[in-house]
């Protein structure tokens, strides 16, 4: 256990310019006292680790020091070789590079691991495409990618969810793939960080001004907290209904944002009580109407009346159309 931890510390020190004992302790789930003992152990075997005191201090390696770490565990080799999303890699122009890198990794492995490692490629495949594949067009994706690496400010034209379009100057911080969709993370001039659906960026133009990404910004941490905040603030429209048993397996395969909160016991007249929640009343109306006579709303009562009016309007429309 300690040997694995020392290797982990060395890898972290090699990948970061400086890191504090507190940060190491949190990442490795040990106490700071343990980290200090580990640093003494690394120093004792000739690894040039140094501690800088002060507010911006921390542990670092002697400049220019590198070590080749062999002895990867088999599970660690598997983790490196699990196939990532081919679609997302292609979006980033890294598909061929990823294949080449994995081939090189396999070639560098000891013989006893090589064949087994190749099988990881054949037994686990990750596909982030939806069943009805409809790739979103991102007109400025190359510009967004380049701006992230060059830390170049951008002027973008963005279409909001309400359909309105505006221009703004942003500082690119990263790209996040959610399923098969890309989101562009950037801060506005006032420092506020926002998420932009990349397909809604109508154009992006670099301006002759660079910026520095905040040293304490972590894209994964930001995205996780942003996602959690989004979910907590989603509106909820709850519906109590009864459904025919034949549609029960299909309730969540409709393309609507529906959540099944509760499924009750079948009643004497063969209906099954369910509690459903939607983001909006409009989504609930269209969802229920789509199942015709296989689902009936118990409450809210006003939803019953609105669905009835929608159904009557549909019938009248087709009567006129077919005359």
mmCIF file with all atom_site columns, C-alpha atoms in Angstrom, residues 207-316:
data_model
loop_
_atom_site.group_PDB
_atom_site.id
_atom_site.type_symbol
_atom_site.label_atom_id
_atom_site.label_alt_id
_atom_site.label_comp_id
_atom_site.label_asym_id
_atom_site.label_entity_id
_atom_site.label_seq_id
_atom_site.pdbx_PDB_ins_code
_atom_site.Cartn_x
_atom_site.Cartn_y
_atom_site.Cartn_z
_atom_site.occupancy
_atom_site.B_iso_or_equiv
_atom_site.pdbx_formal_charge
_atom_site.auth_seq_id
_atom_site.auth_comp_id
_atom_site.auth_asym_id
_atom_site.auth_atom_id
_atom_site.pdbx_PDB_model_num
ATOM 1   C CA . UNK A 1 207 ? -9.762  38.865 -30.724 1.00 0.00 ? 207 UNK A CA 1
ATOM 2   C CA . UNK A 1 208 ? -6.215  40.103 -30.203 1.00 0.00 ? 208 UNK A CA 1
ATOM 3   C CA . UNK A 1 209 ? -6.270  39.623 -26.459 1.00 0.00 ? 209 UNK A CA 1
ATOM 4   C CA . UNK A 1 210 ? -5.158  36.691 -24.328 1.00 0.00 ? 210 UNK A CA 1
ATOM 5   C CA . UNK A 1 211 ? -5.893  35.816 -20.703 1.00 0.00 ? 211 UNK A CA 1
ATOM 6   C CA . UNK A 1 212 ? -4.715  33.471 -17.973 1.00 0.00 ? 212 UNK A CA 1
ATOM 7   C CA . UNK A 1 213 ? -6.877  30.600 -16.766 1.00 0.00 ? 213 UNK A CA 1
ATOM 8   C CA . UNK A 1 214 ? -7.247  30.916 -12.968 1.00 0.00 ? 214 UNK A CA 1
ATOM 9   C CA . UNK A 1 215 ? -4.765  28.576 -11.267 1.00 0.00 ? 215 UNK A CA 1
ATOM 10  C CA . UNK A 1 216 ? -7.462  27.239 -8.943  1.00 0.00 ? 216 UNK A CA 1
ATOM 11  C CA . UNK A 1 217 ? -9.883  26.402 -11.784 1.00 0.00 ? 217 UNK A CA 1
ATOM 12  C CA . UNK A 1 218 ? -10.561 22.690 -12.237 1.00 0.00 ? 218 UNK A CA 1
ATOM 13  C CA . UNK A 1 219 ? -12.825 21.860 -15.187 1.00 0.00 ? 219 UNK A CA 1
ATOM 14  C CA . UNK A 1 220 ? -14.097 18.523 -13.833 1.00 0.00 ? 220 UNK A CA 1
ATOM 15  C CA . UNK A 1 221 ? -14.867 19.958 -10.383 1.00 0.00 ? 221 UNK A CA 1
ATOM 16  C CA . UNK A 1 222 ? -16.598 22.972 -11.908 1.00 0.00 ? 222 UNK A CA 1
ATOM 17  C CA . UNK A 1 223 ? -18.734 20.821 -14.233 1.00 0.00 ? 223 UNK A CA 1
ATOM 18  C CA . UNK A 1 224 ? -19.809 18.476 -11.428 1.00 0.00 ? 224 UNK A CA 1
ATOM 19  C CA . UNK A 1 225 ? -20.886 21.349 -9.181  1.00 0.00 ? 225 UNK A CA 1
ATOM 20  C CA . UNK A 1 226 ? -22.575 23.154 -12.096 1.00 0.00 ? 226 UNK A CA 1
ATOM 21  C CA . UNK A 1 227 ? -24.504 20.006 -13.043 1.00 0.00 ? 227 UNK A CA 1
ATOM 22  C CA . UNK A 1 228 ? -25.624 19.464 -9.459  1.00 0.00 ? 228 UNK A CA 1
ATOM 23  C CA . UNK A 1 229 ? -26.815 23.066 -9.163  1.00 0.00 ? 229 UNK A CA 1
ATOM 24  C CA . UNK A 1 230 ? -28.716 22.740 -12.461 1.00 0.00 ? 230 UNK A CA 1
ATOM 25  C CA . UNK A 1 231 ? -30.495 19.568 -11.314 1.00 0.00 ? 231 UNK A CA 1
ATOM 26  C CA . UNK A 1 232 ? -31.424 21.092 -7.961  1.00 0.00 ? 232 UNK A CA 1
ATOM 27  C CA . UNK A 1 233 ? -33.023 24.100 -9.672  1.00 0.00 ? 233 UNK A CA 1
ATOM 28  C CA . UNK A 1 234 ? -34.993 22.231 -12.332 1.00 0.00 ? 234 UNK A CA 1
ATOM 29  C CA . UNK A 1 235 ? -38.740 22.969 -12.157 1.00 0.00 ? 235 UNK A CA 1
ATOM 30  C CA . UNK A 1 236 ? -40.943 20.013 -11.190 1.00 0.00 ? 236 UNK A CA 1
ATOM 31  C CA . UNK A 1 237 ? -44.485 19.366 -12.427 1.00 0.00 ? 237 UNK A CA 1
ATOM 32  C CA . UNK A 1 238 ? -45.916 16.261 -10.735 1.00 0.00 ? 238 UNK A CA 1
ATOM 33  C CA . UNK A 1 239 ? -48.730 14.155 -12.202 1.00 0.00 ? 239 UNK A CA 1
ATOM 34  C CA . UNK A 1 240 ? -50.715 11.348 -10.553 1.00 0.00 ? 240 UNK A CA 1
ATOM 35  C CA . UNK A 1 241 ? -52.024 8.970  -13.192 1.00 0.00 ? 241 UNK A CA 1
ATOM 36  C CA . UNK A 1 242 ? -53.126 5.424  -13.909 1.00 0.00 ? 242 UNK A CA 1
ATOM 37  C CA . UNK A 1 243 ? -51.658 3.479  -16.823 1.00 0.00 ? 243 UNK A CA 1
ATOM 38  C CA . UNK A 1 244 ? -52.436 0.306  -18.711 1.00 0.00 ? 244 UNK A CA 1
ATOM 39  C CA . UNK A 1 245 ? -50.005 -2.492 -17.920 1.00 0.00 ? 245 UNK A CA 1
ATOM 40  C CA . UNK A 1 246 ? -49.075 -2.798 -21.616 1.00 0.00 ? 246 UNK A CA 1
ATOM 41  C CA . UNK A 1 247 ? -47.346 0.615  -21.668 1.00 0.00 ? 247 UNK A CA 1
ATOM 42  C CA . UNK A 1 248 ? -45.599 0.362  -18.299 1.00 0.00 ? 248 UNK A CA 1
ATOM 43  C CA . UNK A 1 249 ? -42.224 -0.692 -19.804 1.00 0.00 ? 249 UNK A CA 1
ATOM 44  C CA . UNK A 1 250 ? -42.388 2.193  -22.321 1.00 0.00 ? 250 UNK A CA 1
ATOM 45  C CA . UNK A 1 251 ? -43.023 5.090  -19.961 1.00 0.00 ? 251 UNK A CA 1
ATOM 46  C CA . UNK A 1 252 ? -39.440 6.347  -20.035 1.00 0.00 ? 252 UNK A CA 1
ATOM 47  C CA . UNK A 1 253 ? -38.719 5.593  -23.711 1.00 0.00 ? 253 UNK A CA 1
ATOM 48  C CA . UNK A 1 254 ? -40.571 8.544  -25.196 1.00 0.00 ? 254 UNK A CA 1
ATOM 49  C CA . UNK A 1 255 ? -37.967 11.277 -25.677 1.00 0.00 ? 255 UNK A CA 1
ATOM 50  C CA . UNK A 1 256 ? -39.577 13.434 -22.964 1.00 0.00 ? 256 UNK A CA 1
ATOM 51  C CA . UNK A 1 257 ? -37.912 14.393 -19.689 1.00 0.00 ? 257 UNK A CA 1
ATOM 52  C CA . UNK A 1 258 ? -40.175 12.241 -17.545 1.00 0.00 ? 258 UNK A CA 1
ATOM 53  C CA . UNK A 1 259 ? -39.274 10.690 -14.202 1.00 0.00 ? 259 UNK A CA 1
ATOM 54  C CA . UNK A 1 260 ? -41.210 7.843  -12.584 1.00 0.00 ? 260 UNK A CA 1
ATOM 55  C CA . UNK A 1 261 ? -41.381 8.691  -8.888  1.00 0.00 ? 261 UNK A CA 1
ATOM 56  C CA . UNK A 1 262 ? -43.607 5.816  -7.806  1.00 0.00 ? 262 UNK A CA 1
ATOM 57  C CA . UNK A 1 263 ? -45.378 2.748  -9.227  1.00 0.00 ? 263 UNK A CA 1
ATOM 58  C CA . UNK A 1 264 ? -48.337 1.428  -7.242  1.00 0.00 ? 264 UNK A CA 1
ATOM 59  C CA . UNK A 1 265 ? -50.212 -1.875 -7.128  1.00 0.00 ? 265 UNK A CA 1
ATOM 60  C CA . UNK A 1 266 ? -52.636 -2.842 -9.887  1.00 0.00 ? 266 UNK A CA 1
ATOM 61  C CA . UNK A 1 267 ? -56.239 -1.896 -9.144  1.00 0.00 ? 267 UNK A CA 1
ATOM 62  C CA . UNK A 1 268 ? -59.288 -4.124 -9.627  1.00 0.00 ? 268 UNK A CA 1
ATOM 63  C CA . UNK A 1 269 ? -59.999 -2.595 -13.035 1.00 0.00 ? 269 UNK A CA 1
ATOM 64  C CA . UNK A 1 270 ? -56.466 -3.468 -14.275 1.00 0.00 ? 270 UNK A CA 1
ATOM 65  C CA . UNK A 1 271 ? -54.995 0.056  -14.067 1.00 0.00 ? 271 UNK A CA 1
ATOM 66  C CA . UNK A 1 272 ? -51.634 0.686  -12.390 1.00 0.00 ? 272 UNK A CA 1
ATOM 67  C CA . UNK A 1 273 ? -51.205 3.900  -10.346 1.00 0.00 ? 273 UNK A CA 1
ATOM 68  C CA . UNK A 1 274 ? -48.036 5.923  -11.078 1.00 0.00 ? 274 UNK A CA 1
ATOM 69  C CA . UNK A 1 275 ? -46.566 9.225  -9.968  1.00 0.00 ? 275 UNK A CA 1
ATOM 70  C CA . UNK A 1 276 ? -44.714 11.044 -12.736 1.00 0.00 ? 276 UNK A CA 1
ATOM 71  C CA . UNK A 1 277 ? -42.792 14.310 -12.754 1.00 0.00 ? 277 UNK A CA 1
ATOM 72  C CA . UNK A 1 278 ? -41.941 16.587 -15.668 1.00 0.00 ? 278 UNK A CA 1
ATOM 73  C CA . UNK A 1 279 ? -40.082 19.851 -16.085 1.00 0.00 ? 279 UNK A CA 1
ATOM 74  C CA . UNK A 1 280 ? -43.149 21.707 -17.396 1.00 0.00 ? 280 UNK A CA 1
ATOM 75  C CA . UNK A 1 281 ? -46.907 21.344 -17.732 1.00 0.00 ? 281 UNK A CA 1
ATOM 76  C CA . UNK A 1 282 ? -46.579 21.524 -21.523 1.00 0.00 ? 282 UNK A CA 1
ATOM 77  C CA . UNK A 1 283 ? -44.312 18.453 -21.546 1.00 0.00 ? 283 UNK A CA 1
ATOM 78  C CA . UNK A 1 284 ? -46.836 16.590 -19.369 1.00 0.00 ? 284 UNK A CA 1
ATOM 79  C CA . UNK A 1 285 ? -49.724 17.413 -21.755 1.00 0.00 ? 285 UNK A CA 1
ATOM 80  C CA . UNK A 1 286 ? -47.913 16.216 -24.863 1.00 0.00 ? 286 UNK A CA 1
ATOM 81  C CA . UNK A 1 287 ? -46.618 13.107 -23.084 1.00 0.00 ? 287 UNK A CA 1
ATOM 82  C CA . UNK A 1 288 ? -50.021 11.978 -21.759 1.00 0.00 ? 288 UNK A CA 1
ATOM 83  C CA . UNK A 1 289 ? -51.816 12.703 -25.031 1.00 0.00 ? 289 UNK A CA 1
ATOM 84  C CA . UNK A 1 290 ? -49.246 10.578 -26.864 1.00 0.00 ? 290 UNK A CA 1
ATOM 85  C CA . UNK A 1 291 ? -50.432 7.458  -25.043 1.00 0.00 ? 291 UNK A CA 1
ATOM 86  C CA . UNK A 1 292 ? -54.089 8.086  -26.021 1.00 0.00 ? 292 UNK A CA 1
ATOM 87  C CA . UNK A 1 293 ? -56.441 5.824  -24.012 1.00 0.00 ? 293 UNK A CA 1
ATOM 88  C CA . UNK A 1 294 ? -53.621 3.935  -22.256 1.00 0.00 ? 294 UNK A CA 1
ATOM 89  C CA . UNK A 1 295 ? -53.057 6.561  -19.571 1.00 0.00 ? 295 UNK A CA 1
ATOM 90  C CA . UNK A 1 296 ? -55.494 8.667  -17.556 1.00 0.00 ? 296 UNK A CA 1
ATOM 91  C CA . UNK A 1 297 ? -54.679 11.638 -15.354 1.00 0.00 ? 297 UNK A CA 1
ATOM 92  C CA . UNK A 1 298 ? -56.036 11.602 -11.796 1.00 0.00 ? 298 UNK A CA 1
ATOM 93  C CA . UNK A 1 299 ? -54.597 14.957 -10.763 1.00 0.00 ? 299 UNK A CA 1
ATOM 94  C CA . UNK A 1 300 ? -54.055 17.814 -11.218 1.00 0.00 ? 300 UNK A CA 1
ATOM 95  C CA . UNK A 1 301 ? -57.658 18.218 -12.370 1.00 0.00 ? 301 UNK A CA 1
ATOM 96  C CA . UNK A 1 302 ? -56.776 21.200 -14.583 1.00 0.00 ? 302 UNK A CA 1
ATOM 97  C CA . UNK A 1 303 ? -54.416 18.948 -16.558 1.00 0.00 ? 303 UNK A CA 1
ATOM 98  C CA . UNK A 1 304 ? -57.370 16.642 -17.381 1.00 0.00 ? 304 UNK A CA 1
ATOM 99  C CA . UNK A 1 305 ? -59.298 19.569 -18.851 1.00 0.00 ? 305 UNK A CA 1
ATOM 100 C CA . UNK A 1 306 ? -56.341 20.866 -20.879 1.00 0.00 ? 306 UNK A CA 1
ATOM 101 C CA . UNK A 1 307 ? -55.633 17.436 -22.374 1.00 0.00 ? 307 UNK A CA 1
ATOM 102 C CA . UNK A 1 308 ? -59.339 17.096 -23.264 1.00 0.00 ? 308 UNK A CA 1
ATOM 103 C CA . UNK A 1 309 ? -59.225 20.437 -25.119 1.00 0.00 ? 309 UNK A CA 1
ATOM 104 C CA . UNK A 1 310 ? -56.059 19.381 -26.960 1.00 0.00 ? 310 UNK A CA 1
ATOM 105 C CA . UNK A 1 311 ? -57.708 16.102 -28.000 1.00 0.00 ? 311 UNK A CA 1
ATOM 106 C CA . UNK A 1 312 ? -60.893 17.855 -29.155 1.00 0.00 ? 312 UNK A CA 1
ATOM 107 C CA . UNK A 1 313 ? -58.857 20.370 -31.123 1.00 0.00 ? 313 UNK A CA 1
ATOM 108 C CA . UNK A 1 314 ? -56.947 17.544 -32.807 1.00 0.00 ? 314 UNK A CA 1
ATOM 109 C CA . UNK A 1 315 ? -60.147 15.714 -33.752 1.00 0.00 ? 315 UNK A CA 1
ATOM 110 C CA . UNK A 1 316 ? -61.683 18.890 -35.197 1.00 0.00 ? 316 UNK A CA 1
#
